[in-house]
Coordinates of C-alpha atoms in Angstrom, one line a residue:
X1 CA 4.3 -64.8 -2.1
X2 CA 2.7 -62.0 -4.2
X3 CA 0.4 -61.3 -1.0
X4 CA 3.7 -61.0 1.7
X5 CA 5.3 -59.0 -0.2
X6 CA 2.4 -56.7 -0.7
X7 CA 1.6 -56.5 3.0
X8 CA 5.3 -56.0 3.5
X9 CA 5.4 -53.0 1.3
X10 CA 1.7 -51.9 3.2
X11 CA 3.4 -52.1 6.9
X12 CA 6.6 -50.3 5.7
X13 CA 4.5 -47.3 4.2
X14 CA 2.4 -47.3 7.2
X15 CA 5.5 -47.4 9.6
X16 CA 7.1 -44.4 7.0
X17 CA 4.0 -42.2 7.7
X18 CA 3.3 -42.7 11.6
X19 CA 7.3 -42.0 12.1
X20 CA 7.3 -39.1 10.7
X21 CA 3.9 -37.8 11.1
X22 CA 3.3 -36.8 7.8
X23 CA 0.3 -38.8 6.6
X24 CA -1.1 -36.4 3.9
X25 CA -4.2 -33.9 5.4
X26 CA -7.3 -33.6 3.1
X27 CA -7.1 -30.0 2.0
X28 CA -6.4 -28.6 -1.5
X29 CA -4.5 -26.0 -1.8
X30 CA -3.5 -23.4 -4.8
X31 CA -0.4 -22.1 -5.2
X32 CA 0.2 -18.7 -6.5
X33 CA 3.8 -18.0 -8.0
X34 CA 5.3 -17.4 -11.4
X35 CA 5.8 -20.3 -13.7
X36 CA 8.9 -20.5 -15.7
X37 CA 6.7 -21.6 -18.9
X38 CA 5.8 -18.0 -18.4
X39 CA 8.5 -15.0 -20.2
X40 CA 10.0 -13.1 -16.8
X41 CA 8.1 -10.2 -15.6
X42 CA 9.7 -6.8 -16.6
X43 CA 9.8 -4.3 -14.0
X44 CA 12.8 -6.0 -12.1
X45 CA 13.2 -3.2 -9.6
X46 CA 9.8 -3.2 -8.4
X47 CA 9.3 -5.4 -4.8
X48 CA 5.9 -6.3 -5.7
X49 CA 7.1 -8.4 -8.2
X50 CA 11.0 -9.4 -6.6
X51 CA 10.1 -9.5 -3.1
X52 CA 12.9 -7.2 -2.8
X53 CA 15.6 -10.1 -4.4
X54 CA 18.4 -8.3 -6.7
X55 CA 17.5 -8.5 -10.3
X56 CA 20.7 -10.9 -10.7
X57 CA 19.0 -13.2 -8.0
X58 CA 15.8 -12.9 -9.4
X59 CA 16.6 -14.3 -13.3
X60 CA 19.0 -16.8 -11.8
X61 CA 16.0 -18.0 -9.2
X62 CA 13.3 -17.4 -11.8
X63 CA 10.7 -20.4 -12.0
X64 CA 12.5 -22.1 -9.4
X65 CA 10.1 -21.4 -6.7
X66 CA 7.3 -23.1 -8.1
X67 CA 8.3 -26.6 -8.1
X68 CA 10.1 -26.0 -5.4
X69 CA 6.4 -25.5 -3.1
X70 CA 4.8 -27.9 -5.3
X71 CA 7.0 -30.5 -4.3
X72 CA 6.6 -29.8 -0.6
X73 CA 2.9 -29.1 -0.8
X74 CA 2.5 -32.5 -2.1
X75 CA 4.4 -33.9 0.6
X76 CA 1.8 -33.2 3.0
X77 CA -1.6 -32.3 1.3
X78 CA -4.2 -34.5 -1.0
X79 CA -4.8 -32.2 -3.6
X80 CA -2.3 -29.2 -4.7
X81 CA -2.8 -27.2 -7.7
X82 CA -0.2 -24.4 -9.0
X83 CA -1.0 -21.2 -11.5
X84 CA 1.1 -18.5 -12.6
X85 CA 0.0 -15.2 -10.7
X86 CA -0.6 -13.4 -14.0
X87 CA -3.5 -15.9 -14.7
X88 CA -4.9 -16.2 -11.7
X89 CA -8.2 -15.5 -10.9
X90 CA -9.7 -15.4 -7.1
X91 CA -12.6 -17.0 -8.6
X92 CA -10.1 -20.2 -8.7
X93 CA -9.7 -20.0 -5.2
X94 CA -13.2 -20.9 -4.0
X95 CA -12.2 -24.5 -5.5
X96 CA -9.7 -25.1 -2.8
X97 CA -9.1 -24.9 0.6
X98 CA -6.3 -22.9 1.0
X99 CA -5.0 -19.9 -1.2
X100 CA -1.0 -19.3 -1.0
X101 CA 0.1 -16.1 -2.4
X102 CA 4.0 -16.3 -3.2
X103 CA 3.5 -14.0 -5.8
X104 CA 0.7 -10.7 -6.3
X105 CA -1.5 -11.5 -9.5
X106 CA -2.0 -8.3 -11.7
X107 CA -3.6 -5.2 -10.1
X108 CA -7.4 -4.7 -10.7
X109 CA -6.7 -1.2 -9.8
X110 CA -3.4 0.8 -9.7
X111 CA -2.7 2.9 -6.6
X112 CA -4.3 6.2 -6.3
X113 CA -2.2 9.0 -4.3
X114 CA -4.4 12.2 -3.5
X115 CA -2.3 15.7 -2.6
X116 CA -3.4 19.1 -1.5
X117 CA -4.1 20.6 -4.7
X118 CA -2.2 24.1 -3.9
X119 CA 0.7 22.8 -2.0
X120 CA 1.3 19.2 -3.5
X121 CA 1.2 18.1 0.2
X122 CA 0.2 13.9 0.7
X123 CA -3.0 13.2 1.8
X124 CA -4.0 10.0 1.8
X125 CA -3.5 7.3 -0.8
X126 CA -5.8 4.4 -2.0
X127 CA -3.3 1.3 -2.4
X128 CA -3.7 -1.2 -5.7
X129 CA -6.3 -3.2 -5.4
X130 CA -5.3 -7.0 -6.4
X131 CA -8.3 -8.7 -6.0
X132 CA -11.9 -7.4 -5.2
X133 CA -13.4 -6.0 -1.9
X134 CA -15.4 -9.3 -1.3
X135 CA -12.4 -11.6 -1.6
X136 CA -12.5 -13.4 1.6
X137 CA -10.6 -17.1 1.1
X138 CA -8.9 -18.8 3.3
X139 CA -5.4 -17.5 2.1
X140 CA -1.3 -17.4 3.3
X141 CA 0.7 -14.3 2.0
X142 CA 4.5 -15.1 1.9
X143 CA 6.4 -11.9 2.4
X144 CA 5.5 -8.7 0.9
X145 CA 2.3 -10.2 -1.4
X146 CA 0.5 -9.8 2.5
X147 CA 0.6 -6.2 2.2
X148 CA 0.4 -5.4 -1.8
X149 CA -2.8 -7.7 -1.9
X150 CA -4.5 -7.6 1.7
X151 CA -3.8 -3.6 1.9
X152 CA -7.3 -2.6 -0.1
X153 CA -9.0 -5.7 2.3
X154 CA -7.8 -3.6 5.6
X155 CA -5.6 -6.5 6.4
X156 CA -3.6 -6.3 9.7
X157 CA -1.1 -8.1 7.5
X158 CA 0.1 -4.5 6.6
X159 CA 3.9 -3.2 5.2
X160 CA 5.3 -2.6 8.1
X161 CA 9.3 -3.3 7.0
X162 CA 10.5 -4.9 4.0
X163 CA 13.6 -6.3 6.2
X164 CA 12.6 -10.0 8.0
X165 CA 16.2 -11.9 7.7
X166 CA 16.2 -15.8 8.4
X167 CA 15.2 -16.3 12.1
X168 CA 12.2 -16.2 14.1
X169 CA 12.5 -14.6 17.7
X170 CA 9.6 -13.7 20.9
X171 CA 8.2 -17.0 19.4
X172 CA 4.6 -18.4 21.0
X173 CA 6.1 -21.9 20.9
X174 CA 3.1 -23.6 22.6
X175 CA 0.7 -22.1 19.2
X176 CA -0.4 -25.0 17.1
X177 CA 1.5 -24.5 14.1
X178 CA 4.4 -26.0 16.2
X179 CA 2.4 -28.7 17.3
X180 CA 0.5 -30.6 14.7
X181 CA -0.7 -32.4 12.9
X182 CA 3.0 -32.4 11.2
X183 CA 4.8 -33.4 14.5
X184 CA 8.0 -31.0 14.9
X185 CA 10.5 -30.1 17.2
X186 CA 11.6 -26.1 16.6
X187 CA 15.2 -25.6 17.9
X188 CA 15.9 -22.5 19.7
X189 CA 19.5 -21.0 19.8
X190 CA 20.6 -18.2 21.4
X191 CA 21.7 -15.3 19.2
X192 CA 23.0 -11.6 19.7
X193 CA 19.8 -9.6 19.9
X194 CA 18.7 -7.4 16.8
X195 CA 19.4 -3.6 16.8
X196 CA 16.2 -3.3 16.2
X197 CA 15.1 -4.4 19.3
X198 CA 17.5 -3.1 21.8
X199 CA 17.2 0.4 21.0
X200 CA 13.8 0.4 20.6
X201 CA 11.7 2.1 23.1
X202 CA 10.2 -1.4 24.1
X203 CA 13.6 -2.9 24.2
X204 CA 15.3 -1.9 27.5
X205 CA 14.5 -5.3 29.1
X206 CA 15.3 -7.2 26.3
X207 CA 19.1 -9.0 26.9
X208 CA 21.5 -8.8 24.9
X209 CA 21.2 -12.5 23.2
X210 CA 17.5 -13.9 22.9
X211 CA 16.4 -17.7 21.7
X212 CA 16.3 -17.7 17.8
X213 CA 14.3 -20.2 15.4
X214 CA 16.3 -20.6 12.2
X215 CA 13.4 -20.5 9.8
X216 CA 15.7 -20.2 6.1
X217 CA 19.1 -21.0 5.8
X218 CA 19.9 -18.2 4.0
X219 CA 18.5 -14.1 4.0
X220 CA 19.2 -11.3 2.7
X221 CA 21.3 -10.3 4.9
X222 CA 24.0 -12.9 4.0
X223 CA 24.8 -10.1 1.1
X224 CA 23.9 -12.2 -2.0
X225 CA 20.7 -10.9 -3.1
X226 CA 18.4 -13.3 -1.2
X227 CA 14.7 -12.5 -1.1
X228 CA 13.4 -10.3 1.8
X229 CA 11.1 -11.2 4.3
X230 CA 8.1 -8.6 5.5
X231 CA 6.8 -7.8 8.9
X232 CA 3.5 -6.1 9.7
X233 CA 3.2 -3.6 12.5
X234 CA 2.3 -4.7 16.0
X235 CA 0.4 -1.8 17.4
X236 CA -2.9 -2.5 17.9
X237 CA -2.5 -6.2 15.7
X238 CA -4.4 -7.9 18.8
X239 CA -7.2 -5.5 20.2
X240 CA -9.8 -7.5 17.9
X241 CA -10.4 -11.2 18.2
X242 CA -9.4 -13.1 14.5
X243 CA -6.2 -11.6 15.5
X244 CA -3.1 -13.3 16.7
X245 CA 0.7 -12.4 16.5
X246 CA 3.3 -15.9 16.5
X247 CA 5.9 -14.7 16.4
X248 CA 8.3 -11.4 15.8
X249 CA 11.5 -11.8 13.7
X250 CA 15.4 -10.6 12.6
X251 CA 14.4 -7.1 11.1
X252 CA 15.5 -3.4 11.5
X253 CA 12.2 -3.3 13.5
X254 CA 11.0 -3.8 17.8
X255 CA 10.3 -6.9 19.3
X256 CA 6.4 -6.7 18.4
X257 CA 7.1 -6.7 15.0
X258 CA 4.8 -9.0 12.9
X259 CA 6.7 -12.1 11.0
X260 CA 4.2 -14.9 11.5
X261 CA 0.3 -13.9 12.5
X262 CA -2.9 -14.2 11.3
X263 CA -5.7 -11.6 10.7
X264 CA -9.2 -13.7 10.0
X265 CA -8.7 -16.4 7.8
X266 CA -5.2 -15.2 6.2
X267 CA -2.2 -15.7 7.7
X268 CA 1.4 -13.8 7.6
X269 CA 4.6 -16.3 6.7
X270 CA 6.7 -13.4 6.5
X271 CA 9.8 -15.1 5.8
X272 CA 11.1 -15.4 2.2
X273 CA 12.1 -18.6 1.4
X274 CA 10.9 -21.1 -0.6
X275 CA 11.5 -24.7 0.7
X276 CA 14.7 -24.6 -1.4
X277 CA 16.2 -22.7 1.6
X278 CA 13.4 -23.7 4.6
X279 CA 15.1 -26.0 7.3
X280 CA 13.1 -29.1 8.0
X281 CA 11.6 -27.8 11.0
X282 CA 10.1 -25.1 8.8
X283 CA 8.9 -27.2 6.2
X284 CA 6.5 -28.5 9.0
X285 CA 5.6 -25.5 10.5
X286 CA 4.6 -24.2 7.3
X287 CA 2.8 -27.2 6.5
X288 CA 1.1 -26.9 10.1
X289 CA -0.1 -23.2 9.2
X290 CA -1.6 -23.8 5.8
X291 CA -4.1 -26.9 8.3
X292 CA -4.3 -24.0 10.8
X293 CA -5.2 -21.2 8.0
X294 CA -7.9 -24.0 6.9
X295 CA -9.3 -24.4 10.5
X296 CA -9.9 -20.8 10.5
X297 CA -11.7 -20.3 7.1
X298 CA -14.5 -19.2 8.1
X299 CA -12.7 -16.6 10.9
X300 CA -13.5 -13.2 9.0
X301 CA -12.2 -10.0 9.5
X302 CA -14.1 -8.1 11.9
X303 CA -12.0 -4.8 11.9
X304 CA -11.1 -3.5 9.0
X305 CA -7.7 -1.7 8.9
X306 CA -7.8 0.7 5.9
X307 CA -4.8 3.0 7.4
X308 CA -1.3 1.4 7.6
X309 CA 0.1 4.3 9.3
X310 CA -2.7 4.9 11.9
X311 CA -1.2 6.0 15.6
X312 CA -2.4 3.6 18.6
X313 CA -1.5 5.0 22.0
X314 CA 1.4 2.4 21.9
X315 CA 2.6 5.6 19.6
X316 CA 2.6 8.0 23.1
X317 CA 5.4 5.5 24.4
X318 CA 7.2 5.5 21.9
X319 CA 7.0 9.4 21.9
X320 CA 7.8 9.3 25.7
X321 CA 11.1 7.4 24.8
X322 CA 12.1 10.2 22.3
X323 CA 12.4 12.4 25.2
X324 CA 15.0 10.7 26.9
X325 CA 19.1 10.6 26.4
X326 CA 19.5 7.2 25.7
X327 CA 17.3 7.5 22.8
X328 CA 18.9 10.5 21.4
X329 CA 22.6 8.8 22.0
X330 CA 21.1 5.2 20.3
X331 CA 20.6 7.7 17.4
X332 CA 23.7 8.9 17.3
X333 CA 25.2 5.6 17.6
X334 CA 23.2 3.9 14.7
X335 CA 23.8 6.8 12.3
X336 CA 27.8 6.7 13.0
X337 CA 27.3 3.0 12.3
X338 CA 25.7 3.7 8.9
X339 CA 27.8 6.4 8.0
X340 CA 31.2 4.3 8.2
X341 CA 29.0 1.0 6.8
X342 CA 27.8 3.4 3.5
X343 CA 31.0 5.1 3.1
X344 CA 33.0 1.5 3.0
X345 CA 30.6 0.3 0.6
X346 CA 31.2 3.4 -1.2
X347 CA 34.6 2.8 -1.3
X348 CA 34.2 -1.4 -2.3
X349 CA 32.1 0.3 -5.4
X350 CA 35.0 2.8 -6.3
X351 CA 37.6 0.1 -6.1
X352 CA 35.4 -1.9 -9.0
X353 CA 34.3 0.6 -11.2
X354 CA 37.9 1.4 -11.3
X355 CA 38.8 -1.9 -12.2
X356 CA 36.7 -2.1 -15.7
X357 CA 34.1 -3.8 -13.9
X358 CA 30.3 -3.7 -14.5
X359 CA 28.1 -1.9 -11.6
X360 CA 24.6 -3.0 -10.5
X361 CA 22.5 -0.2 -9.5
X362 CA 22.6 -0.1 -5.9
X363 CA 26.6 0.0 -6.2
X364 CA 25.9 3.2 -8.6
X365 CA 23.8 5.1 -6.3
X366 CA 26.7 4.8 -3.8
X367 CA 29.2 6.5 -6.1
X368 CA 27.4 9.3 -4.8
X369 CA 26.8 8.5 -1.3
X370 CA 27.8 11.4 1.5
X371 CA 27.7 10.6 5.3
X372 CA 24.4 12.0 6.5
X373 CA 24.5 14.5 9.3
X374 CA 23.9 13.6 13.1
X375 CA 21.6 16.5 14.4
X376 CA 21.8 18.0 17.4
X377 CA 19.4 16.7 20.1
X378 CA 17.3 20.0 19.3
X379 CA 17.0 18.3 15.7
X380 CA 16.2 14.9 16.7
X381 CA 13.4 16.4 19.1
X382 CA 12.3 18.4 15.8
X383 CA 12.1 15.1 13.5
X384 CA 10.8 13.3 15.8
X385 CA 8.7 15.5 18.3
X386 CA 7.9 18.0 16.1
X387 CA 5.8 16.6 13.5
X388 CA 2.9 15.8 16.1
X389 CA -0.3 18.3 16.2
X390 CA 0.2 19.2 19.7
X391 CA 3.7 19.7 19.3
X392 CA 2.5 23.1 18.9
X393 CA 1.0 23.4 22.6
X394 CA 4.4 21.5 24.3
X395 CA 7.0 22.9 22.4
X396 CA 10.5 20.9 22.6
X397 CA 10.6 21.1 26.4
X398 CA 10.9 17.5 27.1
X399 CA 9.2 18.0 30.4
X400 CA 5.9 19.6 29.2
X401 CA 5.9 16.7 26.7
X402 CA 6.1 14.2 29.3
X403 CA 3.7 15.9 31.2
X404 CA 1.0 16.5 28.4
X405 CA 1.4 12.9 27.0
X406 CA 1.1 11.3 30.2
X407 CA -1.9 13.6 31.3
X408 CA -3.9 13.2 28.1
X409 CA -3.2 9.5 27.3
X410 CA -7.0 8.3 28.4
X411 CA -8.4 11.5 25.7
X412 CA -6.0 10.4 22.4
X413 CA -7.2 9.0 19.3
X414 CA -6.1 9.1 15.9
X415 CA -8.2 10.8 12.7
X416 CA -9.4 7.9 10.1
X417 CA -6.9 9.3 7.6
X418 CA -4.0 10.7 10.4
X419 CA -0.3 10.0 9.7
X420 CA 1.5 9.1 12.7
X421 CA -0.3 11.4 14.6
X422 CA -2.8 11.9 18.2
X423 CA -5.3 14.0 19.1
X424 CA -7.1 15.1 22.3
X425 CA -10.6 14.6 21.9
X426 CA -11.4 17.6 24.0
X427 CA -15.5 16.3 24.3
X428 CA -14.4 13.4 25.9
X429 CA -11.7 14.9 28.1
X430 CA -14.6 17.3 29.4
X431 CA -16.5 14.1 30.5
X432 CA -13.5 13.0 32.0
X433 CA -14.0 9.4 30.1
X434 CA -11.5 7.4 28.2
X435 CA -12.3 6.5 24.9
X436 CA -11.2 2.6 25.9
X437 CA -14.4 3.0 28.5
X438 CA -17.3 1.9 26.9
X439 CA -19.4 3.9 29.4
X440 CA -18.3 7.2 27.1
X441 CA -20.8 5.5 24.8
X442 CA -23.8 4.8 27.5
X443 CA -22.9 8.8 28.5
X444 CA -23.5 10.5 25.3
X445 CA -26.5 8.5 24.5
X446 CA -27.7 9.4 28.2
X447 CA -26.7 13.2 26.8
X448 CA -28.6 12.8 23.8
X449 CA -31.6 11.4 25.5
X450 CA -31.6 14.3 28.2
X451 CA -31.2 17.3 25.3
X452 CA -27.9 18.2 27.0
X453 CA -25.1 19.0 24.6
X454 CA -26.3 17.1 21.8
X455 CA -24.2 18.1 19.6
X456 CA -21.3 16.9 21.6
X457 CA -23.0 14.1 22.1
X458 CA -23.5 13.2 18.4
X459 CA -19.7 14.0 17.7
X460 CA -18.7 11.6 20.2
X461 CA -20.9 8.7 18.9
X462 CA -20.3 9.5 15.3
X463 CA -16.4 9.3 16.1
X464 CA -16.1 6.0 18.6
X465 CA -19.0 4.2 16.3
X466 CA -19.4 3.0 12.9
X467 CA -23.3 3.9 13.6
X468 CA -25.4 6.6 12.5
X469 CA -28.6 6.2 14.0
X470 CA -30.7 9.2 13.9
X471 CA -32.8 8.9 17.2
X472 CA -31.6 8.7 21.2
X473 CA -34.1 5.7 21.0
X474 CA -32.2 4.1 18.4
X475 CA -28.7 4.6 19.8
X476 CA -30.6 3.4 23.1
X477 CA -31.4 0.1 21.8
X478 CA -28.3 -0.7 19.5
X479 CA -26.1 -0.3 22.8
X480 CA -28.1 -2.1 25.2
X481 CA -28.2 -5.1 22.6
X482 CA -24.6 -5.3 21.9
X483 CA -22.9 -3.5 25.3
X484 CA -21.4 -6.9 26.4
X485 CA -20.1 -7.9 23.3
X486 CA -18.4 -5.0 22.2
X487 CA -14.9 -3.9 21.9
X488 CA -12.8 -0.8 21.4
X489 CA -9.8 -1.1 18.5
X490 CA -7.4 1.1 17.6
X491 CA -5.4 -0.3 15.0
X492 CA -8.7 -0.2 13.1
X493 CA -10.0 3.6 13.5
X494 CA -10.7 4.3 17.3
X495 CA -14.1 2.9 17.4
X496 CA -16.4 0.9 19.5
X497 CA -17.5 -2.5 17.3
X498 CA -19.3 -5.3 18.2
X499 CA -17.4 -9.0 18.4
X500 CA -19.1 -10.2 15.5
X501 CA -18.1 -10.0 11.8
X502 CA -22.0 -9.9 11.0
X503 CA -23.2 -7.2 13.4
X504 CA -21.0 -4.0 12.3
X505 CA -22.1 -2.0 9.6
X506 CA -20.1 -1.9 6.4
X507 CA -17.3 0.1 7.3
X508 CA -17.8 3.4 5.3
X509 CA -15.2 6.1 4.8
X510 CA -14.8 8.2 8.0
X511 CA -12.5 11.2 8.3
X512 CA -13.1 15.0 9.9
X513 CA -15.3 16.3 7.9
X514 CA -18.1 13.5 8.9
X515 CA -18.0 15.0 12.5
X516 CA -18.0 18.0 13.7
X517 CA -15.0 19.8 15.0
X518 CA -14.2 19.8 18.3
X519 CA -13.5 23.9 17.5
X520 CA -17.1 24.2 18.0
X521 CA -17.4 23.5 21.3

């Protein structure tokens, strides 16, 4: 009797886990969040620590989280460990498979912003550094911890927006993550098309209602201090293999926005909730990318991306689209929309200080909200135009711009260090070579080898290479080796690198004073 009822309760089990696919993978995993056995961290108002939830949200949520992913990690993996960020140490990690960030552990290093001595004028800034340069386990960032932790790394996984809502959109539905080994369905619904994305200069073909996946029933954008979700920037996230954007999401941002992607082993989930608020479908998906993140452990980072706010030549489009009406008349349109949005909120706050009652600090700072001024198109060229280098050789005539952009788009690249901004590379434009043609590379070697302009030829290797070499012969041989297995990225500095994570050089710090200036010529 003892025995039928124990192969009854064996069948019914097995039954349970092939109906619903979940039989339990063999992967630890280590969760990173904050513990409510732990007192509350202090600086409320600081994302890295809210994730961009309301303070009120925050200390009503607070330790609730944990649990929360403990209880769902459990659901589908062997061995799952969880530790408060403020005691973690990434030497814990190498004991398990997968890493999951909800939270950022304390900074090793606080951030570092350099000015121009005289003027005051930002130069560059060296982000917090969370864990150390060799860190490289397998790991998934949830929302902003990508960013704050992976930034000193040169993650991909960069801050693009603080503003991914609840649904997933421009989905790669055949990836794996939506296939296995957690068996899901994702249900698609269409819904009215982000801002974001229709006035974008990408967005002109986009309709006005696109297929949705409802990742989190609630966001931030529900109005009740909900956790934000982070997207990373598109431009340039795929011109290195280890590289792959999922999908794009609901945020103030274009259709090539970043929500879920991976950049070597660690992988975007962009979206902010915890599995309190994850539909069922997302439970699974998310359960699929930590086995995915696994099955790419050993997938390191072969380009580095030390500059968040580095211009690919995606950035001349978007330029282009600055010239035009509709751009300047989207403008127009979205600030009107935020002036009488900000000045009703203004007025909601009034209303309740008014009535005795207690204001937060958002609803204070509106108190002294005016409606910003809509610029003349003259302006909006200025802001937007205007702040590029060679604004100074086009002027505002939308024409010349057009003209100079499309004329120069093979000779562009971006300084190590630049801020939204291109270049010509004037050496290259004289060879009449892109910098995306490797043969610019077999040229000034040939140059270098022939005693022809060798000094143009060194400031074109020096600024399309992470080489030095100090001989033609050298050069020579490095490029003949590695010719066919090379590839150019922009994202990560405007260089030539070779397809393997073990061939390139440890990227050193580049900017224009390593090469000489094109002035010379």
């Amino acid at each position: 009797m003892k025995n039928n009822k124990f192969y009854s309760l064996v069948v019914a089990v097995f039954i349970t886990v092939i109906s619903y696919g979940q039989e339990k993978q063999n992967i630890s995993v280590l969760y990173v969040g904050y513990s409510s056995e732990k007192p509350m961290p202090e600086n409320l108002e600081s994302t890295a620590v809210t994730g961009g939830m309301t303070p009120e949200r925050f200390k009503a949520e607070y330790g609730k989280r944990m649990p929360a992913f403990k209880k769902l990690l459990e659901t589908y993996f062997t061995n799952v460990k969880t530790v408060d960020a403020r005691d973690y140490k990434e030497a814990m990690s190498l004991n398990y498979n997968v890493t999951i960030f909800d939270e950022a552990p304390s900074p090793l290093k606080e951030r570092v912003i350099h000015t121009d001595s005289v003027t005051g004028e930002y130069l560059s800034m060296e982000p917090a550094k969370y864990v150390s340069d060799d860190f490289s386990s397998a790991s998934i960032f949830i929302g902003h911890t990508s960013s704050v932790i992976g930034s000193s790394l040169g993650s991909k996984l960069d801050w693009y927006c603080l503003c991914l809502d609840r649904h997933a959109h421009h989905i790669k539905t055949e990836h794996e993550i939506f296939k296995g080994p957690f068996k899901t369905e994702i249900t698609l619904k269409n819904r009215e098309t982000p801002d974001g994305v229709l006035k974008a200069f990408d967005g002109f073909d986009v309709p006005k209602e696109i297929p949705m996946w409802e990742v989190d029933s609630e966001g931030y954008l529900d109005g009740n201090g909900f956790r934000v979700g982070m997207v990373a920037r598109g431009w340039g996230f795929e011109d290195s293999s280890n590289a792959e954007i999922i999908s794009s999401g609901v945020c103030t941002k274009q259709k090539t926005a970043v929500a879920l992607g991976r950049h070597g082993n660690f992988f975007l989930w962009g979206f902010a909730g915890s599995p309190d608020y994850m539909t069922e479908e997302a439970k699974k998906v998310f359960a699929n990318a930590i086995v995915y993140t696994n099955k790419h452990a050993d997938d390191k980072m072969i380009v580095r991306k030390y500059n968040e706010r580095i211009a690919t030549k995606q950035y001349i489009d978007e330029m282009l689209y600055y010239t035009t009406e509709p751009s300047y008349l989207a403008y127009v349109e979205a600030y009107k929309g935020f002036n009488e949005s900000t000045m009703k909120a203004k007025k909601a706050a009034e209303e309740k200080q008014a009535a005795g009652e207690e204001l937060n600090k958002h609803e204070k700072m509106l108190l002294n909200s005016k409606p910003q001024v809509i610029g003349t198109r003259e302006d909006y060229l200025k802001k937007n135009i205007g702040r590029n280098s060679w604004a100074e050789i086009t002027g505002l005539d939308t024409l010349a711009i057009r003209k100079y952009l499309t004329e120069n788009r093979d000779y562009f690249f971006s300084e190590p260090n630049g801020f939204y901004d291109l270049k010509v590379d004037e050496d290259i434009k004289s060879l009449g070579i892109a910098n995306t043609d490797i043969n610019v590379l077999d040229k000034a070697i040939s140059m270098l080898e022939k005693g022809v302009e060798t000094e143009k030829a060194h400031r074109i290797l020096m600024r399309y290479t992470l080489e030095d070499f100090t001989t033609p012969k050298a050069w020579r041989k490095w490029f003949n080796t590695y010719k066919n297995n090379m590839f150019f990225t922009e994202s990560g500095g405007f260089v030539w690198m070779v397809n393997d994570a073990n061939a390139n050089p440890k990227v050193r710090p580049r900017n224009e004073a390593d090469i000489v200036s094109n002035k010379s010529n």
